[in-house]
mmCIF file of C-alpha atoms in Angstrom:
data_model
loop_
_atom_site.group_PDB
_atom_site.id
_atom_site.type_symbol
_atom_site.label_atom_id
_atom_site.label_comp_id
_atom_site.label_asym_id
_atom_site.label_seq_id
_atom_site.Cartn_x
_atom_site.Cartn_y
_atom_site.Cartn_z
ATOM 1 C CA MET H 384 121.637 77.889 122.587
ATOM 2 C CA SER H 385 122.785 74.330 121.995
ATOM 3 C CA SER H 386 121.389 71.475 123.981
ATOM 4 C CA SER H 387 123.334 70.316 127.031
ATOM 5 C CA ALA H 388 122.552 66.827 125.979
ATOM 6 C CA THR H 389 124.965 64.668 124.221
ATOM 7 C CA SER H 390 124.239 64.133 120.445
ATOM 8 C CA THR H 391 123.096 60.486 120.582
ATOM 9 C CA PRO H 392 120.026 59.206 118.614
ATOM 10 C CA SER H 393 116.811 59.392 120.524
ATOM 11 C CA SER H 394 114.854 56.160 121.518
ATOM 12 C CA ARG H 395 111.912 58.518 122.019
ATOM 13 C CA PRO H 396 109.720 60.137 119.432
ATOM 14 C CA VAL H 397 111.129 63.439 118.188
ATOM 15 C CA VAL H 398 109.013 66.564 117.461
ATOM 16 C CA PHE H 399 110.459 69.602 115.570
ATOM 17 C CA VAL H 400 108.438 72.759 116.240
ATOM 18 C CA THR H 401 108.934 76.333 114.556
ATOM 19 C CA GLY H 402 107.918 79.517 116.174
ATOM 20 C CA ALA H 403 108.520 77.802 119.723
ATOM 21 C CA ALA H 404 109.652 80.925 121.599
ATOM 22 C CA GLY H 405 107.446 83.466 123.313
ATOM 23 C CA GLY H 406 104.999 81.498 125.256
ATOM 24 C CA GLY H 407 102.331 81.012 122.463
ATOM 25 C CA ILE H 408 101.128 78.053 120.373
ATOM 26 C CA GLY H 409 104.588 76.958 119.638
ATOM 27 C CA THR H 410 105.784 76.921 123.258
ATOM 28 C CA CYS H 411 102.731 75.185 124.363
ATOM 29 C CA THR H 412 103.084 72.461 121.821
ATOM 30 C CA ALA H 413 106.801 71.826 122.581
ATOM 31 C CA VAL H 414 105.769 71.371 126.190
ATOM 32 C CA ARG H 415 102.727 69.151 125.432
ATOM 33 C CA PHE H 416 104.697 66.722 123.399
ATOM 34 C CA ALA H 417 107.402 66.755 126.014
ATOM 35 C CA GLU H 418 104.889 65.812 128.499
ATOM 36 C CA ALA H 419 103.931 62.914 126.283
ATOM 37 C CA GLY H 420 107.498 61.575 126.192
ATOM 38 C CA TYR H 421 108.842 63.326 123.070
ATOM 39 C CA ASP H 422 112.202 64.899 122.712
ATOM 40 C CA VAL H 423 111.968 68.310 121.143
ATOM 41 C CA VAL H 424 113.657 70.355 118.507
ATOM 42 C CA ALA H 425 112.538 74.039 119.386
ATOM 43 C CA THR H 426 113.285 76.640 116.749
ATOM 44 C CA ASP H 427 112.644 80.421 116.456
ATOM 45 C CA ILE H 428 114.477 83.672 115.737
ATOM 46 C CA LYS H 429 113.619 84.669 119.179
ATOM 47 C CA PRO H 430 115.430 83.625 122.460
ATOM 48 C CA LEU H 431 114.696 79.997 123.193
ATOM 49 C CA GLU H 432 115.925 79.528 126.769
ATOM 50 C CA GLY H 433 112.501 79.759 128.257
ATOM 51 C CA VAL H 434 110.993 76.786 126.321
ATOM 52 C CA LYS H 435 114.167 74.774 126.400
ATOM 53 C CA LYS H 436 114.095 75.041 130.306
ATOM 54 C CA SER H 437 110.308 74.035 130.277
ATOM 55 C CA VAL H 438 110.939 71.008 128.301
ATOM 56 C CA GLU H 439 113.869 69.890 130.120
ATOM 57 C CA ASP H 440 112.236 70.408 133.442
ATOM 58 C CA ILE H 441 109.676 67.711 132.213
ATOM 59 C CA GLY H 442 112.670 65.433 131.602
ATOM 60 C CA SER H 443 112.875 65.617 127.875
ATOM 61 C CA ARG H 444 115.809 66.502 125.850
ATOM 62 C CA CYS H 445 115.514 69.825 123.882
ATOM 63 C CA LEU H 446 117.674 71.026 121.129
ATOM 64 C CA ALA H 447 117.254 74.790 120.795
ATOM 65 C CA LEU H 448 118.029 76.046 117.425
ATOM 66 C CA PRO H 449 118.020 79.809 116.116
ATOM 67 C CA LEU H 450 116.132 79.319 112.825
ATOM 68 C CA ASP H 451 114.946 81.832 110.084
ATOM 69 C CA VAL H 452 112.159 79.836 108.470
ATOM 70 C CA THR H 453 112.156 82.115 105.436
ATOM 71 C CA LYS H 454 115.628 81.310 104.458
ATOM 72 C CA SER H 455 116.556 78.039 102.725
ATOM 73 C CA ASP H 456 120.129 77.846 104.021
ATOM 74 C CA SER H 457 118.866 78.261 107.628
ATOM 75 C CA VAL H 458 116.157 75.656 107.372
ATOM 76 C CA LYS H 459 118.575 73.173 105.707
ATOM 77 C CA GLU H 460 121.160 73.713 108.479
ATOM 78 C CA GLY H 461 118.564 73.518 111.172
ATOM 79 C CA VAL H 462 117.048 70.202 109.886
ATOM 80 C CA ARG H 463 120.566 68.944 109.361
ATOM 81 C CA LYS H 464 121.467 69.603 112.947
ATOM 82 C CA ALA H 465 118.240 68.148 114.304
ATOM 83 C CA LEU H 466 118.859 64.897 112.418
ATOM 84 C CA GLU H 467 122.451 64.753 113.450
ATOM 85 C CA HIS H 468 121.513 65.282 117.193
ATOM 86 C CA PHE H 469 118.415 63.079 117.358
ATOM 87 C CA GLY H 470 118.732 60.786 114.468
ATOM 88 C CA LYS H 471 115.161 61.387 113.152
ATOM 89 C CA ILE H 472 112.215 63.625 113.119
ATOM 90 C CA ASP H 473 108.942 61.872 113.896
ATOM 91 C CA CYS H 474 106.705 64.957 113.610
ATOM 92 C CA LEU H 475 107.103 68.474 112.132
ATOM 93 C CA VAL H 476 104.835 71.194 113.435
ATOM 94 C CA ASN H 477 104.915 74.157 111.265
ATOM 95 C CA ASN H 478 103.792 76.896 113.626
ATOM 96 C CA ALA H 479 105.864 80.012 112.638
ATOM 97 C CA ALA H 480 103.876 82.808 111.076
ATOM 98 C CA ALA H 481 102.850 86.392 111.670
ATOM 99 C CA SER H 482 99.737 88.534 110.871
ATOM 100 C CA LEU H 483 101.098 91.442 108.838
ATOM 101 C CA GLY H 484 99.060 94.242 107.509
ATOM 102 C CA SER H 485 95.181 94.464 107.100
ATOM 103 C CA GLY H 486 93.301 95.830 104.231
ATOM 104 C CA LEU H 487 94.459 95.023 100.593
ATOM 105 C CA HIS H 488 94.262 98.615 99.621
ATOM 106 C CA ASP H 489 97.007 99.674 101.974
ATOM 107 C CA CYS H 490 99.034 96.495 101.962
ATOM 108 C CA SER H 491 102.501 97.146 100.420
ATOM 109 C CA GLU H 492 104.105 94.672 98.118
ATOM 110 C CA GLU H 493 106.808 94.366 100.759
ATOM 111 C CA LEU H 494 104.285 93.543 103.386
ATOM 112 C CA TRP H 495 102.536 91.158 101.236
ATOM 113 C CA ASP H 496 105.726 89.234 100.245
ATOM 114 C CA ALA H 497 106.849 89.250 103.917
ATOM 115 C CA SER H 498 103.549 87.577 105.036
ATOM 116 C CA ILE H 499 103.596 85.039 102.281
ATOM 117 C CA GLN H 500 107.352 84.214 103.161
ATOM 118 C CA LEU H 501 106.873 83.687 106.724
ATOM 119 C CA THR H 502 103.399 82.092 106.747
ATOM 120 C CA LEU H 503 103.433 79.905 103.604
ATOM 121 C CA LYS H 504 106.892 79.692 102.294
ATOM 122 C CA SER H 505 108.222 78.442 105.642
ATOM 123 C CA VAL H 506 105.833 75.484 105.316
ATOM 124 C CA PHE H 507 107.262 74.606 102.020
ATOM 125 C CA LEU H 508 110.807 74.951 103.087
ATOM 126 C CA LEU H 509 110.506 72.874 106.241
ATOM 127 C CA SER H 510 108.430 70.320 104.871
ATOM 128 C CA LYS H 511 110.874 69.826 101.727
ATOM 129 C CA GLU H 512 113.822 69.373 104.093
ATOM 130 C CA VAL H 513 112.079 66.983 106.656
ATOM 131 C CA LEU H 514 110.319 64.806 103.998
ATOM 132 C CA PRO H 515 113.356 62.861 102.784
ATOM 133 C CA SER H 516 114.142 61.399 106.086
ATOM 134 C CA MET H 517 110.480 60.622 106.772
ATOM 135 C CA MET H 518 110.208 59.007 103.293
ATOM 136 C CA GLU H 519 113.365 56.796 104.152
ATOM 137 C CA ARG H 520 111.834 55.518 107.445
ATOM 138 C CA LYS H 521 108.260 55.301 105.738
ATOM 139 C CA THR H 522 106.696 57.037 108.602
ATOM 140 C CA GLY H 523 106.078 60.747 109.923
ATOM 141 C CA VAL H 524 103.429 63.304 110.543
ATOM 142 C CA ILE H 525 103.559 66.966 109.299
ATOM 143 C CA ILE H 526 101.243 69.331 111.279
ATOM 144 C CA ASN H 527 100.609 72.651 109.823
ATOM 145 C CA ILE H 528 99.061 75.555 111.800
ATOM 146 C CA ALA H 529 96.702 77.252 109.562
ATOM 147 C CA SER H 530 93.894 79.515 110.768
ATOM 148 C CA VAL H 531 90.225 80.169 110.424
ATOM 149 C CA ASN H 532 91.426 83.291 108.415
ATOM 150 C CA GLY H 533 92.247 80.798 105.580
ATOM 151 C CA GLN H 534 88.702 79.515 105.387
ATOM 152 C CA SER H 535 86.662 82.813 105.467
ATOM 153 C CA GLY H 536 86.790 86.449 104.873
ATOM 154 C CA ILE H 537 87.891 87.721 108.426
ATOM 155 C CA GLY H 538 90.352 90.411 107.234
ATOM 156 C CA GLU H 539 94.109 90.478 107.163
ATOM 157 C CA GLU H 540 94.238 89.540 103.596
ATOM 158 C CA ALA H 541 97.925 88.706 103.188
ATOM 159 C CA TYR H 542 97.900 86.571 106.220
ATOM 160 C CA SER H 543 94.608 84.896 105.244
ATOM 161 C CA ALA H 544 95.709 84.096 101.888
ATOM 162 C CA ALA H 545 98.927 82.597 102.904
ATOM 163 C CA LYS H 546 97.005 80.458 105.478
ATOM 164 C CA ALA H 547 94.567 79.452 102.698
ATOM 165 C CA GLY H 548 97.739 78.223 100.789
ATOM 166 C CA VAL H 549 98.868 76.375 103.813
ATOM 167 C CA ILE H 550 95.649 74.422 103.982
ATOM 168 C CA ASN H 551 96.054 73.537 100.228
ATOM 169 C CA LEU H 552 99.631 72.706 100.483
ATOM 170 C CA THR H 553 98.881 70.146 103.286
ATOM 171 C CA GLN H 554 96.343 68.432 101.143
ATOM 172 C CA ASN H 555 98.683 67.858 98.379
ATOM 173 C CA ILE H 556 101.439 66.617 100.740
ATOM 174 C CA ALA H 557 98.894 64.132 102.321
ATOM 175 C CA VAL H 558 97.936 62.876 98.937
ATOM 176 C CA ARG H 559 101.423 62.646 97.337
ATOM 177 C CA TYR H 560 103.236 61.065 100.314
ATOM 178 C CA GLY H 561 100.609 59.156 102.119
ATOM 179 C CA PRO H 562 101.439 55.937 100.186
ATOM 180 C CA GLN H 563 104.941 56.304 101.802
ATOM 181 C CA GLY H 564 103.425 56.214 105.325
ATOM 182 C CA ILE H 565 103.425 60.031 105.836
ATOM 183 C CA ARG H 566 100.511 61.905 107.182
ATOM 184 C CA ALA H 567 99.887 65.535 106.745
ATOM 185 C CA VAL H 568 97.144 67.552 108.640
ATOM 186 C CA CYS H 569 96.176 71.121 109.410
ATOM 187 C CA ILE H 570 94.874 72.831 112.566
ATOM 188 C CA ALA H 571 92.912 76.040 112.115
ATOM 189 C CA PRO H 572 92.735 78.027 115.304
ATOM 190 C CA GLY H 573 90.225 80.707 115.986
ATOM 191 C CA THR H 574 91.446 83.641 118.341
ATOM 192 C CA ILE H 575 94.099 82.357 120.671
ATOM 193 C CA GLU H 576 95.310 84.607 123.586
ATOM 194 C CA THR H 577 99.057 84.909 123.006
ATOM 195 C CA HIS H 578 101.770 87.757 123.157
ATOM 196 C CA LEU H 579 100.997 88.613 119.544
ATOM 197 C CA TRP H 580 97.881 90.483 120.951
ATOM 198 C CA LYS H 581 99.960 92.621 123.011
ATOM 199 C CA GLU H 582 99.940 95.639 120.505
ATOM 200 C CA ARG H 583 96.227 95.493 120.000
ATOM 201 C CA LEU H 584 95.487 95.154 123.678
ATOM 202 C CA ALA H 585 97.647 98.243 124.405
ATOM 203 C CA LYS H 586 95.136 100.088 122.068
ATOM 204 C CA ASN H 587 92.076 98.376 123.566
ATOM 205 C CA PRO H 588 92.420 96.387 126.445
ATOM 206 C CA LYS H 589 88.930 94.844 126.062
ATOM 207 C CA THR H 590 89.585 93.598 122.371
ATOM 208 C CA LEU H 591 89.850 90.016 123.461
ATOM 209 C CA GLU H 592 86.889 90.222 125.977
ATOM 210 C CA ASN H 593 84.776 91.760 123.003
ATOM 211 C CA LEU H 594 85.340 88.803 120.739
ATOM 212 C CA LYS H 595 83.978 86.260 123.197
ATOM 213 C CA LYS H 596 80.423 86.808 122.069
ATOM 214 C CA TYR H 597 81.145 85.636 118.666
ATOM 215 C CA TYR H 598 82.242 82.085 119.966
ATOM 216 C CA PRO H 599 79.554 79.536 120.908
ATOM 217 C CA LEU H 600 81.782 78.251 123.709
ATOM 218 C CA GLY H 601 81.973 81.728 125.050
ATOM 219 C CA ARG H 602 85.818 81.964 125.637
ATOM 220 C CA ILE H 603 88.959 82.823 123.643
ATOM 221 C CA GLY H 604 91.285 79.935 122.926
ATOM 222 C CA GLN H 605 94.513 79.234 124.740
ATOM 223 C CA GLY H 606 97.792 77.874 123.233
ATOM 224 C CA ARG H 607 97.265 74.695 125.229
ATOM 225 C CA ASP H 608 94.064 74.127 123.159
ATOM 226 C CA VAL H 609 95.984 74.069 120.001
ATOM 227 C CA ALA H 610 98.834 72.007 121.505
ATOM 228 C CA ASN H 611 96.485 69.321 122.665
ATOM 229 C CA ALA H 612 94.959 68.968 119.077
ATOM 230 C CA ALA H 613 98.410 68.841 117.643
ATOM 231 C CA TYR H 614 99.495 65.955 119.983
ATOM 232 C CA PHE H 615 96.304 64.009 119.171
ATOM 233 C CA LEU H 616 96.965 64.300 115.570
ATOM 234 C CA ALA H 617 100.513 63.202 115.906
ATOM 235 C CA SER H 618 99.466 60.182 117.948
ATOM 236 C CA PRO H 619 98.564 56.652 116.871
ATOM 237 C CA GLU H 620 94.960 57.343 117.698
ATOM 238 C CA ALA H 621 94.993 59.586 114.680
ATOM 239 C CA SER H 622 96.776 57.150 112.253
ATOM 240 C CA TRP H 623 93.779 57.260 109.707
ATOM 241 C CA ILE H 624 93.431 61.113 109.667
ATOM 242 C CA THR H 625 95.377 62.982 106.979
ATOM 243 C CA GLY H 626 94.787 65.734 104.407
ATOM 244 C CA THR H 627 92.102 67.404 106.391
ATOM 245 C CA THR H 628 91.831 70.490 108.574
ATOM 246 C CA LEU H 629 90.735 70.311 112.249
ATOM 247 C CA ASN H 630 89.083 73.644 113.427
ATOM 248 C CA VAL H 631 90.216 74.495 116.892
ATOM 249 C CA ASP H 632 88.071 77.467 117.169
ATOM 250 C CA GLY H 633 85.395 77.198 119.922
ATOM 251 C CA GLY H 634 82.658 76.847 117.322
ATOM 252 C CA LEU H 635 83.556 79.978 115.435
ATOM 253 C CA MET H 636 83.189 78.494 111.931
ATOM 254 C CA ALA H 637 80.004 76.670 112.774
ATOM 255 C CA GLY H 638 78.256 79.913 113.238
ATOM 256 C CA SER H 639 77.472 82.814 115.545
ATOM 257 C CA SER H 640 74.972 82.724 118.239
ATOM 258 C CA GLN H 641 75.289 86.578 118.513
ATOM 259 C CA LEU H 642 74.327 86.951 114.833
ATOM 260 C CA GLN H 643 71.290 84.636 115.394
ATOM 261 C CA LYS H 644 70.247 86.828 118.344
ATOM 262 C CA ASP H 645 70.629 89.995 116.331
ATOM 263 C CA LEU H 646 68.555 88.384 113.471
ATOM 264 C CA MET H 647 65.875 87.555 115.903
ATOM 265 C CA GLY H 648 65.916 90.948 117.555
ATOM 266 C CA GLU H 649 66.853 89.502 120.931
#
């Protein structure tokens, strides 16, 4: 799955996206940055042909890299290949994650560890490897995809704890490396309609429809909603934004109109 383009330094900005396969947030992010003139490093453990074609059809170069974000050696090799291919990484988007398990009482130690490794450790490993090149150039943006689960008790305890860790890690990266020209920001999506809902929808096809009532804007989010926010946060227009979390959640964390109606007996 190597890129068909020659390995020459890019004169365009370069974004490195984890969890880029499957048509979800990662794919949408890779495509959105390509539309804005970025060359793309798309990584995943799943097949990347689809996102690679989408990026290249736009006219951007795409380096598709199989990558296990929980393994240090795999991450080091992926970042090395990306830097060798494009010469730089202007923006890292840590998107890879999975919601594993539910209640704490029936969450095995193995499931807990797997969730922390994929959702939180991956952000540590990728950021650690990308930071030196950003520090050398004194510029760069790290965008970490967190979740509203990391801000409130919504269930899925292992995933939620990991996402809370992502938010705090982002704050620390922003504070420590800001003086070197590096920004770090979080995006906390609400419910996003992706392939990850396939199993739940198979059990109850109305699951997403039933969730709409909790969102002030009355709809479930799309991958493009998060991708648009990521591009804005990476752009010069956001050059004084760092260490913060942008909720892309249709108003969910602001409150629930459904709860208000229930309280008022409407």
